[in-house]
mmCIF file of C-alpha atoms and ligand atoms in Angstrom:
data_model
loop_
_atom_site.group_PDB
_atom_site.id
_atom_site.type_symbol
_atom_site.label_atom_id
_atom_site.label_comp_id
_atom_site.label_asym_id
_atom_site.label_seq_id
_atom_site.Cartn_x
_atom_site.Cartn_y
_atom_site.Cartn_z
ATOM 1 C CA MET A 1 0.071 -0.011 -0.020
ATOM 2 C CA GLN A 2 1.260 3.457 -0.745
ATOM 3 C CA THR A 3 1.069 5.935 2.035
ATOM 4 C CA ARG A 4 0.213 9.590 1.021
ATOM 5 C CA LEU A 5 1.240 12.401 3.226
ATOM 6 C CA LEU A 6 -0.911 15.433 2.577
ATOM 7 C CA PRO A 7 -1.439 18.836 4.148
ATOM 8 C CA PRO A 8 -5.015 19.193 5.711
ATOM 9 C CA THR A 9 -6.613 21.195 2.721
ATOM 10 C CA PRO A 10 -10.379 20.784 2.227
ATOM 11 C CA GLU A 11 -9.744 18.229 -0.488
ATOM 12 C CA ALA A 12 -7.446 16.124 1.613
ATOM 13 C CA LEU A 13 -9.957 16.236 4.525
ATOM 14 C CA GLY A 14 -12.694 15.167 2.192
ATOM 15 C CA LEU A 15 -10.582 12.206 1.019
ATOM 16 C CA ALA A 16 -9.731 11.473 4.669
ATOM 17 C CA ALA A 17 -13.419 11.399 5.828
ATOM 18 C CA ARG A 18 -14.331 9.121 2.736
ATOM 19 C CA LEU A 19 -11.534 6.759 3.705
ATOM 20 C CA ILE A 20 -12.697 6.696 7.284
ATOM 21 C CA ARG A 21 -16.434 6.098 6.252
ATOM 22 C CA ASP A 22 -15.107 3.363 3.948
ATOM 23 C CA GLY A 23 -13.431 1.481 6.882
ATOM 24 C CA ALA A 24 -9.910 2.443 6.135
ATOM 25 C CA LEU A 25 -7.243 4.141 8.382
ATOM 26 C CA VAL A 26 -6.123 7.729 8.505
ATOM 27 C CA ALA A 27 -3.389 9.143 10.519
ATOM 28 C CA PHE A 28 -4.277 12.719 11.851
ATOM 29 C CA PRO A 29 -2.816 15.416 14.021
ATOM 30 C CA THR A 30 -4.359 16.107 17.476
ATOM 31 C CA GLU A 31 -3.191 18.653 20.070
ATOM 32 C CA THR A 32 -1.503 15.684 21.983
ATOM 33 C CA VAL A 33 0.045 13.404 19.482
ATOM 34 C CA TYR A 34 -0.855 11.975 16.025
ATOM 35 C CA GLY A 35 -3.621 9.440 16.104
ATOM 36 C CA LEU A 36 -4.380 6.444 13.820
ATOM 37 C CA GLY A 37 -8.066 6.760 13.198
ATOM 38 C CA ALA A 38 -10.853 4.469 12.145
ATOM 39 C CA ASN A 39 -14.659 4.560 12.346
ATOM 40 C CA ALA A 40 -15.150 3.747 16.131
ATOM 41 C CA LEU A 41 -18.569 2.038 15.080
ATOM 42 C CA ASP A 42 -17.121 -0.271 12.415
ATOM 43 C CA GLU A 43 -15.645 -3.299 14.228
ATOM 44 C CA GLU A 44 -13.575 -4.469 11.034
ATOM 45 C CA ALA A 45 -11.965 -1.146 10.717
ATOM 46 C CA VAL A 46 -11.066 -1.011 14.294
ATOM 47 C CA ARG A 47 -9.514 -4.303 14.089
ATOM 48 C CA SER A 48 -7.281 -3.119 11.309
ATOM 49 C CA ILE A 49 -5.878 -0.385 13.647
ATOM 50 C CA PHE A 50 -4.607 -3.013 16.026
ATOM 51 C CA ALA A 51 -2.929 -4.885 12.992
ATOM 52 C CA ALA A 52 -1.325 -1.763 11.533
ATOM 53 C CA LYS A 53 0.123 -0.980 14.949
ATOM 54 C CA GLY A 54 1.145 -4.431 16.099
ATOM 55 C CA ARG A 55 -1.008 -3.506 19.249
ATOM 56 C CA PRO A 56 -2.267 -6.317 21.808
ATOM 57 C CA GLY A 57 -6.123 -6.845 21.386
ATOM 58 C CA ASP A 58 -6.733 -6.454 25.055
ATOM 59 C CA ASN A 59 -5.743 -2.747 25.088
ATOM 60 C CA PRO A 60 -8.675 -0.604 24.309
ATOM 61 C CA LEU A 61 -8.870 2.558 22.283
ATOM 62 C CA ILE A 62 -10.233 6.111 22.897
ATOM 63 C CA SER A 63 -13.183 7.240 20.864
ATOM 64 C CA HIS A 64 -12.847 10.865 19.608
ATOM 65 C CA ILE A 65 -15.962 12.969 19.249
ATOM 66 C CA ALA A 66 -16.316 16.500 17.898
ATOM 67 C CA HIS A 67 -19.659 17.412 19.663
ATOM 68 C CA MET A 68 -21.389 16.658 22.887
ATOM 69 C CA ASP A 69 -24.351 14.942 20.798
ATOM 70 C CA GLN A 70 -21.826 12.164 19.997
ATOM 71 C CA LEU A 71 -21.210 11.332 23.501
ATOM 72 C CA GLY A 72 -24.704 9.873 24.637
ATOM 73 C CA PRO A 73 -24.785 7.043 22.163
ATOM 74 C CA LEU A 74 -21.384 5.850 23.460
ATOM 75 C CA ILE A 75 -22.099 5.627 27.119
ATOM 76 C CA ALA A 76 -24.596 3.748 29.243
ATOM 77 C CA ALA A 77 -25.340 6.134 32.078
ATOM 78 C CA ASP A 78 -25.419 9.890 32.835
ATOM 79 C CA PRO A 79 -21.827 11.004 33.538
ATOM 80 C CA ALA A 80 -20.905 11.479 37.189
ATOM 81 C CA PRO A 81 -21.167 15.275 38.332
ATOM 82 C CA ALA A 82 -17.246 15.391 38.511
ATOM 83 C CA ALA A 83 -17.023 14.143 34.897
ATOM 84 C CA VAL A 84 -19.670 16.867 33.811
ATOM 85 C CA LYS A 85 -17.507 19.466 35.465
ATOM 86 C CA LEU A 86 -14.336 18.282 33.742
ATOM 87 C CA MET A 87 -16.031 18.049 30.351
ATOM 88 C CA ASP A 88 -17.492 21.605 30.819
ATOM 89 C CA ALA A 89 -13.893 23.030 31.651
ATOM 90 C CA CYS A 90 -11.565 21.016 29.583
ATOM 91 C CA TRP A 91 -13.252 19.813 26.400
ATOM 92 C CA PRO A 92 -12.241 20.305 23.632
ATOM 93 C CA GLY A 93 -8.819 19.434 24.988
ATOM 94 C CA PRO A 94 -6.267 16.823 26.043
ATOM 95 C CA LEU A 95 -8.553 14.835 28.556
ATOM 96 C CA THR A 96 -9.847 11.372 28.108
ATOM 97 C CA LEU A 97 -12.679 10.178 30.493
ATOM 98 C CA ILE A 98 -13.753 6.727 31.255
ATOM 99 C CA PHE A 99 -17.622 5.957 31.289
ATOM 100 C CA PRO A 100 -19.640 2.949 31.595
ATOM 101 C CA ARG A 101 -20.069 1.873 27.928
ATOM 102 C CA SER A 102 -23.103 1.405 25.683
ATOM 103 C CA LYS A 103 -23.580 -1.522 23.535
ATOM 104 C CA ARG A 104 -23.189 0.742 20.309
ATOM 105 C CA ILE A 105 -19.452 0.531 20.777
ATOM 106 C CA PRO A 106 -17.816 -2.672 19.218
ATOM 107 C CA ASP A 107 -15.991 -4.937 21.582
ATOM 108 C CA ALA A 108 -12.925 -4.283 19.498
ATOM 109 C CA VAL A 109 -12.788 -0.634 20.737
ATOM 110 C CA THR A 110 -13.144 -1.412 24.472
ATOM 111 C CA ALA A 111 -11.282 -4.692 24.389
ATOM 112 C CA GLY A 112 -14.346 -6.181 26.011
ATOM 113 C CA LEU A 113 -14.318 -4.012 28.993
ATOM 114 C CA ASP A 114 -17.491 -2.725 30.352
ATOM 115 C CA THR A 115 -16.153 1.045 30.092
ATOM 116 C CA ALA A 116 -15.223 3.209 27.218
ATOM 117 C CA ALA A 117 -12.686 6.027 26.880
ATOM 118 C CA VAL A 118 -13.870 9.175 25.175
ATOM 119 C CA ARG A 119 -12.337 12.396 24.404
ATOM 120 C CA MET A 120 -13.007 15.605 22.442
ATOM 121 C CA PRO A 121 -9.831 16.856 20.821
ATOM 122 C CA SER A 122 -9.213 20.545 20.224
ATOM 123 C CA HIS A 123 -7.096 20.291 17.245
ATOM 124 C CA PRO A 124 -9.045 21.920 14.268
ATOM 125 C CA VAL A 125 -7.865 19.127 11.716
ATOM 126 C CA ALA A 126 -9.077 16.389 14.190
ATOM 127 C CA ARG A 127 -12.258 18.147 14.749
ATOM 128 C CA ALA A 128 -12.834 18.732 11.012
ATOM 129 C CA LEU A 129 -12.119 15.004 10.174
ATOM 130 C CA ILE A 130 -14.492 13.789 12.889
ATOM 131 C CA GLU A 131 -17.219 16.228 11.610
ATOM 132 C CA ARG A 132 -16.833 15.475 8.002
ATOM 133 C CA ALA A 133 -16.708 11.585 8.659
ATOM 134 C CA GLY A 134 -19.837 12.062 10.607
ATOM 135 C CA VAL A 135 -18.816 9.187 13.059
ATOM 136 C CA PRO A 136 -16.783 9.011 16.333
ATOM 137 C CA ILE A 137 -13.210 8.091 15.463
ATOM 138 C CA ALA A 138 -11.286 5.465 17.445
ATOM 139 C CA ALA A 139 -7.592 6.357 17.408
ATOM 140 C CA PRO A 140 -4.547 5.291 19.506
ATOM 141 C CA SER A 141 -1.310 7.043 19.045
ATOM 142 C CA ALA A 142 -0.154 6.502 15.473
ATOM 143 C CA ASN A 143 3.123 4.822 16.383
ATOM 144 C CA ARG A 144 3.941 0.943 16.048
ATOM 145 C CA SER A 145 3.446 -0.520 19.316
ATOM 146 C CA GLY A 146 6.409 -0.246 21.581
ATOM 147 C CA ARG A 147 7.766 2.919 19.793
ATOM 148 C CA PRO A 148 7.643 6.589 21.171
ATOM 149 C CA SER A 149 4.239 8.304 20.229
ATOM 150 C CA PRO A 150 4.560 10.477 17.124
ATOM 151 C CA THR A 151 4.447 14.262 17.507
ATOM 152 C CA THR A 152 5.012 15.037 13.784
ATOM 153 C CA ALA A 153 3.770 13.513 10.529
ATOM 154 C CA GLY A 154 7.455 12.445 9.897
ATOM 155 C CA HIS A 155 7.315 10.342 12.897
ATOM 156 C CA VAL A 156 4.096 8.645 11.629
ATOM 157 C CA LEU A 157 5.679 7.985 8.227
ATOM 158 C CA GLU A 158 8.631 6.294 9.960
ATOM 159 C CA ASP A 159 6.340 3.876 11.656
ATOM 160 C CA MET A 160 3.501 3.492 9.402
ATOM 161 C CA ASP A 161 4.763 3.854 5.774
ATOM 162 C CA GLY A 162 3.221 1.310 3.612
ATOM 163 C CA ARG A 163 0.546 0.275 6.275
ATOM 164 C CA ILE A 164 -2.018 2.949 6.019
ATOM 165 C CA PRO A 165 -3.302 5.060 2.916
ATOM 166 C CA LEU A 166 -3.177 8.591 4.204
ATOM 167 C CA ILE A 167 -1.460 10.766 6.708
ATOM 168 C CA LEU A 168 -2.668 14.322 7.323
ATOM 169 C CA ASP A 169 0.297 16.654 8.125
ATOM 170 C CA GLY A 170 -0.836 19.313 10.624
ATOM 171 C CA GLY A 171 2.652 20.131 11.852
ATOM 172 C CA PRO A 172 4.146 19.360 15.260
ATOM 173 C CA CYS A 173 1.744 18.760 18.121
ATOM 174 C CA ASP A 174 1.188 21.417 20.750
ATOM 175 C CA VAL A 175 1.202 19.234 23.937
ATOM 176 C CA GLY A 176 3.521 16.488 22.770
ATOM 177 C CA LEU A 177 2.258 13.863 25.220
ATOM 178 C CA GLU A 178 -0.926 11.687 25.027
ATOM 179 C CA SER A 179 -4.027 12.968 26.846
ATOM 180 C CA THR A 180 -4.733 12.782 30.607
ATOM 181 C CA VAL A 181 -6.954 9.573 31.313
ATOM 182 C CA VAL A 182 -9.345 9.854 34.236
ATOM 183 C CA ASP A 183 -11.819 7.416 35.729
ATOM 184 C CA PHE A 184 -14.326 7.946 38.295
ATOM 185 C CA LYS A 185 -14.759 4.560 39.994
ATOM 186 C CA ASP A 186 -14.332 5.854 43.540
ATOM 187 C CA GLY A 187 -16.521 8.778 42.819
ATOM 188 C CA VAL A 188 -13.464 11.028 42.730
ATOM 189 C CA PRO A 189 -11.416 11.684 39.677
ATOM 190 C CA ARG A 190 -8.385 9.384 39.451
ATOM 191 C CA ILE A 191 -5.513 9.894 36.895
ATOM 192 C CA LEU A 192 -4.715 6.751 35.109
ATOM 193 C CA ARG A 193 -2.383 8.435 32.672
ATOM 194 C CA PRO A 194 -1.106 12.018 33.379
ATOM 195 C CA GLY A 195 -1.133 14.493 30.558
ATOM 196 C CA GLY A 196 -1.734 17.981 29.428
ATOM 197 C CA VAL A 197 -4.701 18.399 31.714
ATOM 198 C CA THR A 198 -2.775 18.340 35.111
ATOM 199 C CA ARG A 199 -3.707 16.955 38.500
ATOM 200 C CA GLU A 200 -3.730 20.494 39.844
ATOM 201 C CA MET A 201 -6.258 21.664 37.136
ATOM 202 C CA ILE A 202 -8.498 18.655 37.934
ATOM 203 C CA ALA A 203 -8.464 19.277 41.626
ATOM 204 C CA ASP A 204 -9.222 22.876 40.844
ATOM 205 C CA ILE A 205 -12.260 21.948 38.656
ATOM 206 C CA ALA A 206 -13.661 18.964 40.516
ATOM 207 C CA GLY A 207 -12.655 19.590 44.040
ATOM 208 C CA ASP A 208 -10.400 16.527 44.276
ATOM 209 C CA CYS A 209 -7.957 14.369 42.237
ATOM 210 C CA LEU A 210 -6.374 11.153 42.960
ATOM 211 C CA VAL A 211 -3.193 9.950 40.951
ATOM 212 C CA ASP A 212 -3.084 6.142 40.482
ATOM 213 C CA GLY A 213 -0.096 4.479 42.196
ATOM 214 C CA ALA A 214 0.852 2.816 39.003
ATOM 215 C CA VAL A 215 1.631 6.259 37.367
ATOM 216 C CA MET A 216 5.180 6.595 38.902
ATOM 217 C CA ARG A 217 6.104 3.104 39.729
ATOM 218 C CA PRO A 218 5.928 -0.395 37.880
ATOM 219 C CA LEU A 219 2.967 -2.647 38.483
ATOM 220 C CA LYS A 220 3.556 -4.941 41.335
ATOM 221 C CA GLU A 221 3.484 -8.848 41.018
ATOM 222 C CA GLY A 222 -0.016 -9.792 40.277
ATOM 223 C CA GLU A 223 -1.429 -6.204 40.576
ATOM 224 C CA ARG A 224 -4.474 -5.671 38.427
ATOM 225 C CA PRO A 225 -4.085 -2.313 36.496
ATOM 226 C CA ARG A 226 -6.992 -0.028 36.297
ATOM 227 C CA SER A 227 -6.017 0.821 32.708
ATOM 228 C CA PRO A 228 -4.777 -1.992 30.462
ATOM 229 C CA GLY A 229 -2.036 0.390 28.958
ATOM 230 C CA MET A 230 -0.446 0.266 32.195
ATOM 231 C CA LYS A 231 0.667 -3.383 32.041
ATOM 232 C CA TYR A 232 2.411 -3.145 28.677
ATOM 233 C CA ARG A 233 6.165 -2.449 28.286
ATOM 234 C CA HIS A 234 5.904 1.007 26.596
ATOM 235 C CA TYR A 235 8.730 2.585 24.737
ATOM 236 C CA ALA A 236 12.096 1.504 25.847
ATOM 237 C CA PRO A 237 15.004 3.185 24.204
ATOM 238 C CA LYS A 238 17.758 0.976 22.740
ATOM 239 C CA GLY A 239 20.104 2.207 25.316
ATOM 240 C CA ALA A 240 19.630 1.670 28.928
ATOM 241 C CA LEU A 241 17.930 4.740 30.425
ATOM 242 C CA THR A 242 18.596 6.080 34.144
ATOM 243 C CA LEU A 243 17.061 9.225 35.528
ATOM 244 C CA PHE A 244 18.647 11.370 38.086
ATOM 245 C CA ALA A 245 16.554 13.531 40.493
ATOM 246 C CA GLY A 246 17.897 16.240 42.948
ATOM 247 C CA HIS A 247 19.509 19.591 42.804
ATOM 248 C CA SER A 248 20.543 20.447 39.242
ATOM 249 C CA ALA A 249 24.409 20.897 40.239
ATOM 250 C CA ASP A 250 24.410 17.603 42.004
ATOM 251 C CA VAL A 251 22.578 15.999 39.302
ATOM 252 C CA ALA A 252 24.906 17.284 36.623
ATOM 253 C CA ALA A 253 28.040 16.244 38.635
ATOM 254 C CA ARG A 254 26.716 12.770 38.950
ATOM 255 C CA ILE A 255 25.700 12.438 35.247
ATOM 256 C CA ARG A 256 29.054 13.689 34.392
ATOM 257 C CA ARG A 257 30.760 10.933 36.348
ATOM 258 C CA GLU A 258 28.442 8.318 34.934
ATOM 259 C CA TYR A 259 28.935 9.338 31.313
ATOM 260 C CA ASP A 260 32.711 9.442 31.684
ATOM 261 C CA ALA A 261 32.723 6.077 33.376
ATOM 262 C CA ALA A 262 30.484 4.734 30.612
ATOM 263 C CA ARG A 263 32.922 6.255 27.897
ATOM 264 C CA LEU A 264 35.915 4.532 29.541
ATOM 265 C CA GLU A 265 34.152 1.186 29.356
ATOM 266 C CA GLY A 266 33.678 1.702 25.507
ATOM 267 C CA HIS A 267 30.098 2.734 25.568
ATOM 268 C CA SER A 268 28.388 5.379 23.460
ATOM 269 C CA PRO A 269 26.516 7.413 26.076
ATOM 270 C CA LEU A 270 24.080 10.264 25.699
ATOM 271 C CA ILE A 271 22.656 12.866 28.141
ATOM 272 C CA LEU A 272 19.067 14.288 28.015
ATOM 273 C CA ALA A 273 19.189 17.578 29.942
ATOM 274 C CA LEU A 274 17.211 20.809 30.289
ATOM 275 C CA GLU A 275 18.381 23.544 27.961
ATOM 276 C CA GLY A 276 19.597 25.677 30.865
ATOM 277 C CA ASP A 277 21.786 22.754 32.194
ATOM 278 C CA LEU A 278 23.523 21.939 28.802
ATOM 279 C CA PRO A 279 26.751 24.071 29.768
ATOM 280 C CA LEU A 280 27.217 21.831 32.788
ATOM 281 C CA TYR A 281 28.120 18.973 30.511
ATOM 282 C CA GLY A 282 30.849 20.685 28.569
ATOM 283 C CA GLU A 283 31.793 18.540 25.334
ATOM 284 C CA ARG A 284 29.687 15.534 26.267
ATOM 285 C CA ARG A 285 27.087 14.361 23.953
ATOM 286 C CA THR A 286 23.624 15.854 24.821
ATOM 287 C CA LEU A 287 20.270 16.229 23.612
ATOM 288 C CA SER A 288 18.192 19.257 24.956
ATOM 289 C CA MET A 289 14.652 18.611 26.496
ATOM 290 C CA GLY A 290 13.832 22.257 26.224
ATOM 291 C CA ARG A 291 13.790 25.004 28.796
ATOM 292 C CA ASP A 292 11.089 23.601 31.210
ATOM 293 C CA ALA A 293 8.585 20.772 31.850
ATOM 294 C CA HIS A 294 6.329 22.224 29.194
ATOM 295 C CA GLU A 295 8.984 22.174 26.482
ATOM 296 C CA ALA A 296 10.173 18.782 27.733
ATOM 297 C CA ALA A 297 6.550 17.475 26.965
ATOM 298 C CA GLN A 298 6.789 18.741 23.505
ATOM 299 C CA ARG A 299 10.199 17.257 22.791
ATOM 300 C CA ILE A 300 10.531 14.193 24.858
ATOM 301 C CA PHE A 301 9.244 11.633 22.377
ATOM 302 C CA ALA A 302 11.266 13.273 19.505
ATOM 303 C CA ALA A 303 14.393 13.086 21.687
ATOM 304 C CA LEU A 304 13.818 9.484 22.438
ATOM 305 C CA ARG A 305 13.571 8.739 18.826
ATOM 306 C CA ASP A 306 16.672 10.783 18.094
ATOM 307 C CA ALA A 307 18.595 8.779 20.908
ATOM 308 C CA ASP A 308 17.928 5.598 18.961
ATOM 309 C CA GLN A 309 19.075 7.173 15.743
ATOM 310 C CA LEU A 310 22.329 8.290 17.508
ATOM 311 C CA GLN A 311 22.904 4.644 18.507
ATOM 312 C CA ALA A 312 23.275 5.576 22.182
ATOM 313 C CA ASP A 313 23.698 2.493 24.228
ATOM 314 C CA VAL A 314 23.655 4.263 27.615
ATOM 315 C CA LEU A 315 21.274 7.189 28.405
ATOM 316 C CA PHE A 316 21.201 9.543 31.382
ATOM 317 C CA ALA A 317 18.448 12.088 31.747
ATOM 318 C CA GLU A 318 17.699 14.683 34.262
ATOM 319 C CA ALA A 319 14.333 14.326 36.117
ATOM 320 C CA VAL A 320 12.191 17.376 35.874
ATOM 321 C CA THR A 321 9.540 18.442 38.310
ATOM 322 C CA THR A 322 6.419 16.346 38.971
ATOM 323 C CA ASP A 323 4.309 19.344 39.356
ATOM 324 C CA GLY A 324 2.016 20.288 36.535
ATOM 325 C CA ILE A 325 2.726 18.751 33.178
ATOM 326 C CA GLY A 326 6.041 17.526 34.661
ATOM 327 C CA LEU A 327 4.164 14.505 36.087
ATOM 328 C CA ALA A 328 3.368 13.424 32.599
ATOM 329 C CA VAL A 329 6.927 13.982 31.493
ATOM 330 C CA MET A 330 8.209 11.967 34.279
ATOM 331 C CA ASN A 331 5.587 9.137 33.825
ATOM 332 C CA ARG A 332 6.836 8.657 30.244
ATOM 333 C CA LEU A 333 10.482 9.046 31.085
ATOM 334 C CA GLY A 334 9.979 6.752 34.012
ATOM 335 C CA ARG A 335 8.303 4.103 31.847
ATOM 336 C CA ALA A 336 11.059 4.477 29.221
ATOM 337 C CA ALA A 337 13.605 3.866 32.096
ATOM 338 C CA ALA A 338 11.578 1.018 33.688
ATOM 339 C CA PHE A 339 11.237 3.470 36.646
ATOM 340 C CA HIS A 340 14.972 3.281 37.219
ATOM 341 C CA ILE A 341 15.216 6.709 38.954
ATOM 342 C CA GLU A 342 18.108 7.634 41.244
ATOM 343 C CA GLN A 343 17.867 10.370 44.006
ATOM 344 C CA VAL A 344 21.172 12.186 43.979
HETATM 345 O O1 LIG B 401 -3.864 11.897 23.443
HETATM 346 C C1 LIG B 401 -4.287 10.703 23.197
HETATM 347 O O2 LIG B 401 -4.935 10.229 24.232
HETATM 348 C C2 LIG B 401 -3.884 10.077 21.936
HETATM 349 C C3 LIG B 401 -4.570 10.927 20.691
HETATM 350 C C4 LIG B 401 -4.485 10.110 19.466
HETATM 351 O O3 LIG B 401 -5.914 11.268 21.044
HETATM 352 N N1 LIG B 401 -4.273 8.771 22.007
HETATM 353 C C5 LIG B 401 -3.781 7.675 22.764
HETATM 354 O O4 LIG B 401 -4.362 6.554 22.578
HETATM 355 O O5 LIG B 401 -2.826 7.953 23.441
HETATM 356 P P1 LIG B 401 -3.617 5.233 23.142
HETATM 357 O O6 LIG B 401 -4.454 4.094 22.552
HETATM 358 O O7 LIG B 401 -2.216 5.205 22.767
HETATM 359 O O8 LIG B 401 -3.698 5.242 24.645
HETATM 360 C C6 LIG B 401 -5.050 5.001 25.227
HETATM 361 C C7 LIG B 401 -4.857 4.666 26.780
HETATM 362 C C8 LIG B 401 -4.287 3.147 26.891
HETATM 363 O O9 LIG B 401 -3.335 3.387 27.974
HETATM 364 C C9 LIG B 401 -5.512 2.430 27.337
HETATM 365 O O10 LIG B 401 -5.102 1.322 28.036
HETATM 366 C C10 LIG B 401 -6.365 3.555 28.080
HETATM 367 O O11 LIG B 401 -6.120 4.725 27.452
HETATM 368 N N2 LIG B 401 -7.675 3.169 27.978
HETATM 369 C C11 LIG B 401 -8.666 2.982 26.933
HETATM 370 N N3 LIG B 401 -9.901 2.631 27.176
HETATM 371 C C12 LIG B 401 -9.903 2.437 28.535
HETATM 372 C C13 LIG B 401 -10.660 1.964 29.543
HETATM 373 N N4 LIG B 401 -11.912 1.674 29.227
HETATM 374 N N5 LIG B 401 -10.429 2.049 30.888
HETATM 375 C C14 LIG B 401 -9.082 2.188 31.323
HETATM 376 N N6 LIG B 401 -8.182 2.705 30.283
HETATM 377 C C15 LIG B 401 -8.455 2.761 29.102
HETATM 378 MG MG1 LIG B 402 -0.027 4.956 22.471
#
């Protein structure tokens, strides 16, 4: 199959909407990461998402909607009061909510769970595509399973060339990390995956916010995850990654020592550091994570792709704050490092 990469002109959006209605897959930009979309009500089409990604069939998908009218048919009961507040305040935007599901959604989307994940993206191209297709669009991140999520159309092409007919190129994604996933099983919002809508924002809007324990540590032996995505080994770089947390001068001194020792052992190390800390590493090989946690969110997936390209076999990264969007950055970095985080 030939994969076309097109800017989101009205003609390209028309083509994309037709492909979705015909049961084909289209990659499209959202404000978080690029999605790999199919008609969420077409079981066959949804199955082909799993095939194109190489995704385990028991990891459910998020259904994307453009209007509130599209929510009702997907869910089984009225949303909890906290969910209503969050939808009012944060939709459209990088927030996914878990609801009791209706029978209208095929099992392939929910992986047979009795809940469904729904989000209303804010990206104009995503919204236009959903509107034109006239159906909710099921879409995971548009990477091959186990690779970093794509934040540019080029990343999607790297992973999906020859597997899908069309990629809409909307430029780099604004947030750079996948949406915040929240459930309400305890009556209180609980973050299952941190993202652009932060714990602080949710607590402000809904009065309370829990963060699931498995956000910042590996699952325990026999622990049943609240979100199937938690149990999968996510992106792991080719090189072994370790994170270092503490005061920046101490962290830099430690990373310099680790780096130099790795070089002496014949390794090809690489440092991921905040922009302002780069001078602390002198001539050593570094990749910038940007100036702060917000820029780190935008850059981290591209940096991890670059690290592989550079053939680094040992990686050292500075931890960022776990406040605000920093929690999402640390969750993704933590998972990439199998939560190998050292306090300096
Ligand atoms: O920002 C995003 O959310 C992007 C863009 C494309 O919208 N999509 C995305 O999808 O990240 P995906 O499939 O890569 O991640 C969906 C996550 C997975 O961790 C999955 O396990 C979880 O949401 N999930 C889906 N349905 C769920 C459910 N019913 N209960 C708990 N977790 C669920
Ligand atoms: Mg994903």
